[in-house]
Coordinates of C-alpha atoms in Angstrom, one line a residue:
Chain A
M1 CA 138.7 181.9 102.5
F2 CA 137.3 178.4 102.9
T3 CA 134.8 178.7 99.9
G4 CA 135.2 178.7 96.2
L5 CA 138.4 177.5 94.4
S6 CA 141.5 177.0 96.6
A7 CA 144.4 176.0 94.5
F8 CA 147.1 173.7 95.7
P9 CA 150.3 174.0 93.7
L10 CA 153.1 171.4 93.4
T11 CA 156.3 172.2 95.4
P12 CA 158.7 171.3 92.3
F13 CA 162.1 170.0 93.0
T14 CA 165.2 170.1 91.0
A15 CA 168.4 168.1 92.0
D16 CA 166.4 166.9 94.8
K17 CA 165.8 170.5 96.3
P18 CA 162.8 172.8 96.1
D19 CA 163.0 174.7 92.9
E20 CA 162.0 178.2 94.1
A21 CA 162.0 179.9 90.7
A22 CA 159.5 177.1 89.3
F23 CA 157.5 177.4 92.5
L24 CA 157.0 181.1 92.0
R25 CA 156.1 180.5 88.2
L26 CA 153.4 178.1 89.4
L27 CA 152.1 180.6 91.9
Q28 CA 151.9 183.5 89.3
R29 CA 149.7 181.3 87.1
L30 CA 147.5 181.0 90.0
T31 CA 147.3 184.7 91.2
E32 CA 146.8 185.7 87.5
A33 CA 143.9 183.5 87.3
G34 CA 142.3 185.0 90.3
V35 CA 141.9 182.0 92.4
D36 CA 140.0 182.5 95.8
S37 CA 142.7 181.1 97.8
L38 CA 145.9 179.2 97.9
G39 CA 147.0 176.0 99.8
V40 CA 150.7 175.2 99.9
L41 CA 152.6 172.4 101.5
G42 CA 149.6 169.9 101.1
S43 CA 150.2 166.4 99.9
T44 CA 150.7 167.8 96.3
G45 CA 153.1 170.3 97.8
S46 CA 155.1 167.4 98.9
Y47 CA 155.3 168.6 102.5
A48 CA 156.2 165.1 103.8
Y49 CA 159.5 165.4 101.8
L50 CA 160.8 168.6 103.1
T51 CA 162.8 169.7 106.1
R52 CA 161.4 172.2 108.5
T53 CA 163.8 175.0 107.1
Q54 CA 162.8 174.0 103.6
R55 CA 159.0 174.3 104.6
R56 CA 159.5 177.7 106.2
R57 CA 161.3 179.0 103.1
I58 CA 158.3 177.8 100.9
A59 CA 155.8 179.4 103.1
E60 CA 157.7 182.7 103.3
L61 CA 157.9 182.7 99.4
A62 CA 154.3 181.8 99.0
V63 CA 153.0 184.5 101.2
A64 CA 155.2 187.2 99.8
H65 CA 154.1 186.3 96.1
A66 CA 150.5 185.8 96.9
G67 CA 149.8 189.4 98.3
A68 CA 146.1 189.6 99.2
V69 CA 145.1 186.1 98.2
P70 CA 144.6 184.2 101.4
M71 CA 147.2 181.5 102.0
M72 CA 146.6 178.1 103.8
I73 CA 149.8 176.3 104.8
G74 CA 150.1 172.6 105.6
I75 CA 151.7 171.8 108.9
G76 CA 151.6 167.9 108.8
A77 CA 154.2 166.0 110.7
V78 CA 154.2 162.7 112.7
S79 CA 155.3 164.3 115.9
S80 CA 152.9 166.8 117.7
A81 CA 156.1 168.8 118.9
E82 CA 157.0 169.0 115.2
V83 CA 153.5 170.4 114.0
L84 CA 153.5 173.0 116.7
H85 CA 156.9 174.3 115.4
L86 CA 155.6 174.2 111.9
A87 CA 152.4 175.9 112.9
E88 CA 154.4 178.6 114.6
D89 CA 156.9 179.0 111.4
A90 CA 153.7 179.1 109.0
Q91 CA 152.2 182.0 111.2
Q92 CA 155.3 183.8 111.4
A93 CA 155.6 183.5 107.6
G94 CA 152.1 185.2 107.4
A95 CA 149.6 182.1 106.9
S96 CA 146.0 183.0 106.8
A97 CA 145.1 179.5 107.8
L98 CA 146.7 176.1 108.6
L99 CA 146.1 172.8 107.0
L100 CA 146.4 169.9 109.6
P101 CA 146.4 166.2 108.5
P102 CA 146.3 163.6 111.3
L103 CA 149.5 162.0 109.9
G104 CA 150.5 158.7 111.7
Y105 CA 153.3 156.3 111.9
Q106 CA 152.0 154.1 114.8
A107 CA 148.2 153.9 113.7
L108 CA 146.5 156.8 115.6
R109 CA 143.4 156.5 117.9
D110 CA 140.5 158.8 118.0
E111 CA 141.4 160.3 121.3
E112 CA 145.0 161.0 120.1
V113 CA 143.8 162.8 117.1
F114 CA 141.3 164.8 118.9
T115 CA 143.9 165.8 121.4
L116 CA 146.3 166.8 118.5
Y117 CA 143.6 169.1 117.0
Q118 CA 142.8 170.6 120.5
T119 CA 146.5 171.4 121.1
V120 CA 147.2 172.9 117.9
A121 CA 144.0 175.0 118.0
R122 CA 144.9 176.1 121.4
H123 CA 148.4 177.3 120.2
A124 CA 147.2 178.8 116.8
S125 CA 146.2 182.2 116.2
V126 CA 144.8 181.6 112.7
P127 CA 141.9 179.1 111.6
I128 CA 142.7 175.5 111.0
C129 CA 141.3 173.2 108.2
V130 CA 140.8 169.6 109.0
Y131 CA 142.7 167.4 106.3
D132 CA 140.8 164.2 105.8
N133 CA 142.5 161.9 103.4
P134 CA 142.9 158.3 104.4
G135 CA 144.7 157.6 101.2
T136 CA 147.7 159.5 102.3
T137 CA 147.5 159.6 106.2
H138 CA 146.0 156.0 106.7
F139 CA 143.7 157.6 109.3
T140 CA 139.9 157.3 108.9
F141 CA 137.7 159.8 110.6
S142 CA 134.5 158.7 112.2
D143 CA 131.6 161.1 111.8
A144 CA 131.5 161.4 115.7
L145 CA 135.2 162.4 115.7
I146 CA 134.7 164.9 112.9
G147 CA 131.8 166.5 114.9
R148 CA 133.9 166.7 118.1
I149 CA 136.9 168.3 116.4
A150 CA 134.7 170.7 114.3
A151 CA 133.3 171.9 117.7
L152 CA 136.7 173.3 118.8
P153 CA 137.3 177.0 118.7
G154 CA 139.5 177.8 115.6
I155 CA 138.5 175.1 113.4
A156 CA 137.1 176.6 110.2
S157 CA 136.8 174.0 107.6
I158 CA 136.9 170.3 106.8
K159 CA 138.7 169.1 103.6
I160 CA 136.9 165.9 102.6
P161 CA 138.5 163.3 100.4
G162 CA 135.3 162.8 98.2
V163 CA 131.7 162.2 97.9
P164 CA 129.8 159.3 96.7
A165 CA 129.8 159.2 92.7
E166 CA 126.1 159.5 92.4
L167 CA 124.6 162.8 93.1
P168 CA 121.6 161.8 95.3
A169 CA 124.0 160.0 97.5
A170 CA 126.5 162.7 97.6
V171 CA 123.8 165.3 98.5
Q172 CA 122.7 162.9 101.4
R173 CA 126.4 162.6 102.6
I174 CA 126.9 166.3 102.7
A175 CA 123.6 167.0 104.4
Q176 CA 124.6 164.4 107.0
L177 CA 128.1 165.9 107.4
R178 CA 126.7 169.4 107.6
A179 CA 124.4 168.3 110.5
L180 CA 127.5 167.3 112.4
L181 CA 129.3 170.8 112.0
P182 CA 128.8 174.2 113.6
E183 CA 127.4 176.6 110.9
T184 CA 130.8 178.5 110.8
V185 CA 132.7 175.4 109.6
S186 CA 132.8 174.9 105.8
I187 CA 133.1 171.7 103.7
G188 CA 135.5 171.6 101.1
V189 CA 135.8 168.7 98.6
S190 CA 139.1 167.3 97.6
G191 CA 139.9 164.2 95.3
D192 CA 139.5 166.2 92.0
A193 CA 137.4 163.6 90.3
F194 CA 134.7 164.0 92.9
A195 CA 134.8 167.7 92.8
A196 CA 131.8 168.6 90.5
T197 CA 129.7 166.1 92.2
G198 CA 130.9 167.5 95.6
L199 CA 130.1 171.1 94.5
L200 CA 126.7 170.2 93.2
A201 CA 125.9 168.4 96.3
G202 CA 126.5 171.4 98.4
C203 CA 130.1 171.5 99.3
D204 CA 131.4 175.1 100.1
G205 CA 134.5 175.0 98.1
W206 CA 137.0 172.8 96.3
Y207 CA 140.6 172.2 97.6
S208 CA 141.9 171.4 94.1
V209 CA 145.1 169.8 92.9
C210 CA 143.8 170.4 89.2
G211 CA 143.4 174.2 90.0
G212 CA 147.0 174.3 91.1
L213 CA 148.0 174.0 87.8
F214 CA 145.0 174.4 85.5
P215 CA 143.2 177.2 87.4
R216 CA 141.1 178.6 84.6
V217 CA 138.9 175.7 84.0
A218 CA 138.8 174.8 87.9
K219 CA 137.7 178.5 88.7
A220 CA 135.0 178.3 85.9
I221 CA 133.8 175.0 87.6
A222 CA 133.7 176.6 91.0
E223 CA 132.0 179.8 89.8
A224 CA 129.3 177.8 87.8
A225 CA 128.6 175.8 91.1
Q226 CA 128.3 179.0 93.2
A227 CA 126.0 180.4 90.3
G228 CA 123.9 177.1 90.5
D229 CA 124.4 176.4 87.0
D230 CA 124.7 172.6 87.3
R231 CA 124.7 172.0 83.6
R232 CA 128.0 174.1 83.1
V233 CA 129.6 172.3 86.1
T234 CA 128.9 169.0 84.5
M235 CA 129.9 170.2 81.0
L236 CA 133.3 171.6 82.2
D237 CA 133.9 168.4 84.5
A238 CA 133.5 166.4 81.3
Q239 CA 136.6 168.3 79.7
L240 CA 138.5 167.0 82.8
Q241 CA 137.7 163.3 82.7
P242 CA 141.0 162.3 80.7
L243 CA 142.8 164.1 83.6
W244 CA 140.9 162.0 86.2
A245 CA 141.6 158.9 84.2
L246 CA 145.2 159.7 84.3
F247 CA 145.0 160.2 88.2
R248 CA 143.4 156.7 88.6
Q249 CA 146.0 155.1 86.3
H250 CA 148.9 156.5 88.1
G251 CA 147.8 155.8 91.7
G252 CA 146.9 159.5 92.6
S253 CA 147.5 163.0 91.2
L254 CA 151.0 163.9 92.1
R255 CA 153.1 162.1 89.6
V256 CA 150.7 163.4 86.9
M257 CA 150.5 166.8 87.8
A258 CA 154.3 166.9 88.1
A259 CA 154.8 165.7 84.5
A260 CA 152.0 168.1 83.4
A261 CA 153.9 171.0 85.1
A262 CA 157.0 169.9 83.1
I263 CA 155.3 169.5 79.9
L264 CA 153.9 173.2 80.4
G265 CA 157.6 174.2 80.7
L266 CA 157.1 175.5 84.2
T267 CA 159.4 173.2 86.0
A268 CA 162.5 170.9 85.3
A269 CA 161.4 167.5 83.6
D270 CA 162.5 165.6 86.7
N271 CA 160.8 167.5 89.4
L272 CA 159.9 165.3 92.1
P273 CA 161.6 164.6 95.6
R274 CA 163.4 161.2 95.8
P275 CA 162.6 158.4 96.3
L276 CA 159.8 159.6 93.9
L277 CA 160.7 159.0 90.3
S278 CA 159.2 161.2 87.5
L279 CA 157.1 159.6 84.8
S280 CA 158.8 159.3 81.5
G281 CA 158.4 157.6 78.0
A282 CA 154.9 156.5 77.1
D283 CA 153.4 157.8 80.4
Y284 CA 154.8 161.2 79.7
Q285 CA 153.6 161.3 76.1
Q286 CA 150.2 160.2 77.1
I287 CA 150.0 163.1 79.7
A288 CA 151.5 165.5 77.1
E289 CA 148.3 164.8 74.9
V290 CA 145.8 165.5 77.6
V291 CA 147.6 168.6 78.7
T292 CA 147.6 170.0 75.2
A293 CA 143.9 169.3 74.8
L294 CA 143.2 171.1 78.2
E295 CA 145.3 174.2 77.3
L296 CA 143.3 174.4 73.9
A297 CA 139.8 173.9 75.5
Chain B
M1 CA 175.3 140.4 114.1
F2 CA 172.3 139.5 112.0
T3 CA 171.6 136.0 113.7
G4 CA 170.5 135.2 117.3
L5 CA 168.5 137.8 119.4
S6 CA 168.6 141.4 118.3
A7 CA 166.9 143.4 121.0
F8 CA 164.9 146.5 120.0
P9 CA 164.5 148.7 122.9
L10 CA 162.0 151.7 123.4
T11 CA 163.0 155.3 123.2
P12 CA 161.2 156.6 126.3
F13 CA 160.0 160.1 126.3
T14 CA 159.2 162.4 129.2
A15 CA 157.7 165.8 128.8
D16 CA 157.5 165.0 125.2
K17 CA 161.3 164.9 124.8
P18 CA 163.5 161.7 124.7
D19 CA 164.3 160.4 128.1
E20 CA 168.0 159.8 128.0
A21 CA 168.3 158.4 131.6
A22 CA 165.3 156.1 131.1
F23 CA 166.9 155.0 127.7
L24 CA 170.1 154.0 129.2
R25 CA 168.5 152.0 132.0
L26 CA 166.7 149.9 129.3
L27 CA 170.0 149.5 127.4
Q28 CA 171.7 148.3 130.6
R29 CA 169.1 145.8 131.2
L30 CA 169.9 144.4 127.6
T31 CA 173.6 144.4 127.8
E32 CA 173.5 142.8 131.2
A33 CA 171.4 140.0 129.7
G34 CA 174.0 139.4 126.9
V35 CA 171.8 140.0 123.9
D36 CA 173.5 139.3 120.6
S37 CA 172.9 142.6 119.1
L38 CA 170.9 145.8 119.7
G39 CA 168.5 147.7 117.2
V40 CA 167.7 151.4 118.3
L41 CA 165.4 153.8 116.5
G42 CA 163.4 151.1 114.9
S43 CA 159.4 151.5 115.0
T44 CA 159.4 150.7 118.7
G45 CA 162.2 153.2 119.1
S46 CA 159.9 155.8 117.9
Y47 CA 162.3 156.9 115.1
A48 CA 159.4 158.6 113.2
Y49 CA 158.7 160.9 116.2
L50 CA 162.2 162.1 116.8
T51 CA 164.1 165.1 114.9
R52 CA 167.4 164.5 113.2
T53 CA 169.3 166.0 116.2
Q54 CA 167.4 163.8 118.6
R55 CA 168.1 160.8 116.6
R56 CA 171.9 161.5 116.3
R57 CA 172.0 162.0 120.2
I58 CA 170.0 158.6 120.8
A59 CA 172.5 156.9 118.2
E60 CA 175.5 158.3 120.2
L61 CA 174.2 157.3 123.6
A62 CA 173.5 153.9 122.4
V63 CA 176.7 153.2 120.8
A64 CA 178.6 154.5 123.7
H65 CA 176.9 152.4 126.2
A66 CA 176.7 149.2 124.2
G67 CA 180.4 148.7 123.9
A68 CA 181.3 145.6 122.0
V69 CA 177.5 144.7 121.5
P70 CA 176.9 145.2 117.8
M71 CA 174.4 148.2 117.1
M72 CA 171.9 148.6 114.3
I73 CA 170.5 152.0 114.0
G74 CA 167.3 152.8 112.1
I75 CA 167.5 155.6 109.3
G76 CA 163.9 155.6 108.1
A77 CA 162.6 158.9 106.6
V78 CA 160.1 159.7 103.9
S79 CA 162.7 161.7 102.0
S80 CA 165.7 160.1 100.4
A81 CA 167.9 163.2 101.2
E82 CA 166.9 162.8 104.8
V83 CA 167.7 159.0 104.8
L84 CA 171.2 159.8 103.7
H85 CA 171.9 162.4 106.2
L86 CA 170.7 160.0 109.0
A87 CA 172.9 157.2 107.4
E88 CA 175.9 159.6 107.7
D89 CA 174.7 160.5 111.4
A90 CA 174.4 156.9 112.4
Q91 CA 177.8 155.9 111.0
Q92 CA 179.5 158.7 112.6
A93 CA 177.9 157.7 115.8
G94 CA 179.4 154.2 115.3
A95 CA 176.5 152.1 114.0
S96 CA 177.6 148.4 113.1
A97 CA 174.7 148.4 110.6
L98 CA 171.7 150.3 109.2
L99 CA 168.2 149.5 109.4
L100 CA 166.2 150.9 106.4
P101 CA 162.5 150.8 106.0
P102 CA 160.8 151.9 102.7
L103 CA 158.8 154.6 104.4
G104 CA 156.4 156.3 102.0
Y105 CA 154.0 159.3 101.9
Q106 CA 152.9 158.9 98.3
A107 CA 152.5 155.3 97.9
L108 CA 155.9 154.0 96.7
R109 CA 156.6 151.9 93.3
D110 CA 158.9 149.1 93.3
E111 CA 161.4 150.9 91.2
E112 CA 161.5 153.7 93.7
V113 CA 162.0 151.4 96.6
F114 CA 164.8 149.6 94.7
T115 CA 166.5 152.9 93.8
L116 CA 166.4 154.1 97.4
Y117 CA 168.2 150.9 98.6
Q118 CA 170.7 151.1 95.8
T119 CA 171.4 154.7 96.7
V120 CA 171.8 154.1 100.2
A121 CA 173.9 151.0 99.8
R122 CA 176.3 152.9 97.5
H123 CA 176.8 155.6 100.1
A124 CA 176.9 153.4 103.3
S125 CA 180.2 152.0 104.6
V126 CA 178.4 149.5 107.0
P127 CA 175.9 146.7 106.1
I128 CA 172.1 147.5 105.7
C129 CA 169.1 145.3 107.0
V130 CA 166.0 145.7 104.9
Y131 CA 163.0 146.6 107.1
D132 CA 159.8 144.8 105.7
N133 CA 156.7 145.8 107.8
P134 CA 153.7 146.9 105.8
G135 CA 151.8 147.5 109.0
T136 CA 153.8 150.5 109.6
T137 CA 155.4 151.5 106.2
H138 CA 152.2 150.6 104.1
F139 CA 154.6 149.2 101.5
T140 CA 154.4 145.5 100.6
F141 CA 157.5 143.9 99.0
S142 CA 157.1 141.4 96.2
D143 CA 159.3 138.5 96.3
A144 CA 160.9 139.7 93.0
L145 CA 161.8 143.0 94.6
I146 CA 163.2 141.4 97.7
G147 CA 165.4 139.5 95.5
R148 CA 166.6 142.3 93.6
I149 CA 167.4 144.4 96.7
A150 CA 169.1 141.6 98.5
A151 CA 171.6 141.2 95.5
L152 CA 172.9 144.7 96.1
P153 CA 176.4 144.9 97.6
G154 CA 176.0 146.1 101.4
I155 CA 172.5 144.2 102.0
A156 CA 173.1 141.8 104.8
S157 CA 169.7 140.8 106.3
I158 CA 165.9 141.1 105.8
K159 CA 163.6 141.9 108.7
I160 CA 160.5 140.1 107.9
P161 CA 157.2 140.9 109.5
G162 CA 156.3 137.5 110.3
V163 CA 155.5 133.9 108.8
P164 CA 152.5 131.9 108.4
A165 CA 151.0 130.6 111.7
E166 CA 151.2 126.9 111.0
L167 CA 154.8 125.5 111.0
P168 CA 154.8 123.6 107.7
A169 CA 153.5 126.7 105.9
A170 CA 156.4 128.7 107.8
V171 CA 159.1 126.3 106.8
Q172 CA 157.8 126.5 103.1
R173 CA 157.8 130.3 103.1
I174 CA 161.3 130.6 104.6
A175 CA 162.6 128.0 102.2
Q176 CA 160.9 130.0 99.3
L177 CA 162.4 133.4 100.7
R178 CA 166.0 131.8 101.2
A179 CA 166.0 130.7 97.5
L180 CA 165.6 134.4 96.5
L181 CA 168.5 135.6 98.7
P182 CA 172.3 135.4 98.4
E183 CA 173.8 133.0 101.0
T184 CA 175.3 136.0 102.8
V185 CA 172.0 137.5 103.7
S186 CA 170.2 136.5 106.9
I187 CA 166.5 136.3 107.6
G188 CA 165.5 137.8 110.8
V189 CA 161.8 137.4 112.0
S190 CA 160.0 140.2 113.5
G191 CA 156.4 140.5 114.7
D192 CA 157.1 138.8 118.1
A193 CA 154.0 136.6 118.2
F194 CA 155.5 134.9 115.0
A195 CA 158.9 134.6 116.3
A196 CA 159.0 131.0 117.8
T197 CA 157.3 129.7 114.5
G198 CA 159.7 131.8 112.5
L199 CA 162.8 130.5 114.2
L200 CA 161.7 126.9 114.2
A201 CA 160.9 127.3 110.5
G202 CA 164.7 128.4 109.8
C203 CA 164.9 132.2 110.3
D204 CA 168.6 133.1 111.4
G205 CA 167.5 135.4 114.1
W206 CA 164.8 137.3 115.8
Y207 CA 164.6 141.1 115.6
S208 CA 162.6 141.4 118.8
V209 CA 160.5 144.1 120.6
C210 CA 159.8 141.7 123.5
G211 CA 163.6 141.1 123.7
G212 CA 163.9 145.0 124.1
L213 CA 162.5 144.8 127.5
F214 CA 162.3 141.2 128.6
P215 CA 165.7 139.9 127.2
R216 CA 166.0 136.9 129.4
V217 CA 163.1 135.0 128.0
A218 CA 163.6 136.2 124.4
K219 CA 167.3 135.1 124.6
A220 CA 166.3 131.7 125.9
I221 CA 164.0 131.2 123.1
A222 CA 166.8 132.2 120.4
E223 CA 169.3 130.1 122.1
A224 CA 166.9 127.1 122.2
A225 CA 166.1 127.6 118.5
Q226 CA 169.9 127.7 117.6
A227 CA 170.3 124.4 119.7
G228 CA 167.6 122.8 117.8
D229 CA 165.4 122.2 120.9
D230 CA 162.0 122.8 119.4
R231 CA 160.0 121.7 122.5
R232 CA 161.7 124.3 124.6
V233 CA 161.2 127.2 122.1
T234 CA 157.4 126.2 122.1
M235 CA 157.3 125.8 125.9
L236 CA 159.0 129.3 126.4
D237 CA 156.8 130.9 123.7
A238 CA 153.6 129.6 125.5
Q239 CA 154.6 131.8 128.7
L240 CA 154.5 134.9 126.3
Q241 CA 151.0 134.1 124.8
P242 CA 149.3 136.8 127.2
L243 CA 151.9 139.4 126.0
W244 CA 151.0 138.6 122.3
A245 CA 147.4 138.8 123.2
L246 CA 148.0 142.2 124.7
F247 CA 149.7 143.3 121.5
R248 CA 146.8 142.1 119.5
Q249 CA 144.4 143.9 121.8
H250 CA 146.2 147.2 121.5
G251 CA 146.9 147.4 117.9
G252 CA 150.6 146.5 118.0
S253 CA 153.3 146.4 120.5
L254 CA 154.5 149.9 121.2
R255 CA 151.7 151.0 123.7
V256 CA 151.9 147.8 125.6
M257 CA 155.7 147.7 125.9
A258 CA 155.7 151.4 126.9
A259 CA 153.3 150.6 129.6
A260 CA 155.4 147.5 130.6
A261 CA 158.4 149.6 130.9
A262 CA 156.7 152.1 133.3
I263 CA 155.3 149.2 135.2
L264 CA 158.8 147.9 135.7
G265 CA 159.8 151.4 137.1
L266 CA 162.3 152.0 134.2
T267 CA 160.6 155.0 132.6
A268 CA 158.2 157.7 133.5
A269 CA 154.4 156.5 133.4
D270 CA 153.7 158.7 130.5
N271 CA 156.5 157.8 128.2
L272 CA 155.2 158.1 124.6
P273 CA 155.7 160.8 122.1
R274 CA 152.8 162.9 121.3
P275 CA 150.3 162.5 119.7
L276 CA 150.4 158.9 121.1
L277 CA 148.9 158.7 124.6
S278 CA 149.9 156.4 127.1
L279 CA 147.5 153.5 128.2
S280 CA 146.1 153.9 131.8
G281 CA 143.3 152.6 134.0
A282 CA 142.1 149.1 133.5
D283 CA 144.4 148.7 130.3
Y284 CA 147.5 149.4 132.6
Q285 CA 146.3 147.2 135.4
Q286 CA 146.0 144.3 132.9
I287 CA 149.5 144.9 131.4
A288 CA 150.8 145.0 135.0
E289 CA 149.5 141.6 135.7
V290 CA 151.0 140.0 132.6
V291 CA 154.3 141.8 133.5
T292 CA 154.4 140.5 137.0
A293 CA 153.8 136.9 135.8
L294 CA 156.5 137.3 133.2
E295 CA 159.1 138.6 135.7
L296 CA 158.4 135.8 138.2
A297 CA 158.7 133.2 135.3

């Protein structure tokens, strides 16, 4: 389940509570498109804004809906005790895998992060994907630490935040990373604007925010990469450049994707957890134009 | 309660749970020293590592112990819904004031942070202190935003992360900040290494991690500042330079103060919430030497 297209849907809100009906509409779009796997309660899934009870409920809904599609569930929390509770909840809900970020409040040290992964891997009965995204966790993995963690039994994949923009540098980086990992540990690219380059450079899969709402085009890119059709990957990615530009403009993907989901009629217009405020006005209009072009493509 | 020495104690852990007996020992040391106020469940109070239930319990213990000493209680959380629940819990426990950090997961925008403070100030029945510490929250306040928030009814104080190291620049900065605030809003300095300079530069009080374990010397500094005895402030602060050096060396105050509390026999040797690991070996020994010198001073 750690290769191909893994789609990461939003957890839409309404009246500052998870909007279960809208969440199921998003999931349906993804299972109908035949994504290879699903990842819920990642950053885009607003895990950090939900209580333990809300997260258990979202996990149960997701597994029940997804049927045979493998389901990765985010278990990020600042406290290790809470992470272990969330891992237990996710497994009881039927998770196929767990996604674990090194979420800090006090800046974490390498030994603390290693011990966290070691502890969770010992307790878990399903594989773990390491979530590497300094933009949200404020923790930067060294290659040495990635290597130590990847060697732990139970670690199945590394979700990397991106690759160098130029393909030769990206190829070199993935080769360097691959040399640190056991053969059984996959590399999945994240940071959607880097995905095409990452897949061309040899990543095994794409942990995709874009794929969580626009699964057709994301799946076409992942399949073209698997087939070795580099020209098609580049051509399809070019269609998505306006979306990547919006991500850059709005400091990340969440607010843009939340507006896009509303524009598609899948969620309420205001669908973010407070204190986050939904985009509106000219921003919303600009996103609507990009969404319309994508849906027609 | 927003002037003088406000002492911020640790919430010590044992076996990865709050150690209530040790917490009460820390509080006793502070009330006996006659601190002006207390601040629990701040960063040093490890609020981010505790469940809502644990936080309510710590708040209740603190208020019950402190008697007439004003008690500020931290209500930081990523989700605004959780912040409002924590505010309610803290007030029911008997908080005299609430300490609110703009804790983000997705990077917060100014309007989102303003709306958070506005919402909490509307709901709260006790005054609010704005917690400004980009080191832990990863949010940087602009002066314009500080000014807008300070003008909200219910905002009583700003806890600032420090001041420029040179006194003339610090004086200028505090004057600049003061001009943005209503007269009723106090400025409290934090970041203990900056405290002496901050007090000399005109801050109204010291929100003090050091004072949460070494209240005698911290109180002496705050009193000397209130009396306008600048030489005594500087002389007392010089005694604490080895402690500030340890804070710098260990990336902040928490791990050092946790070791110091253990060295004083007030807590278990391993007293941090996981994933944080307690200092040991040569680090612990070095801290023990500084603690011994401070206790003899």
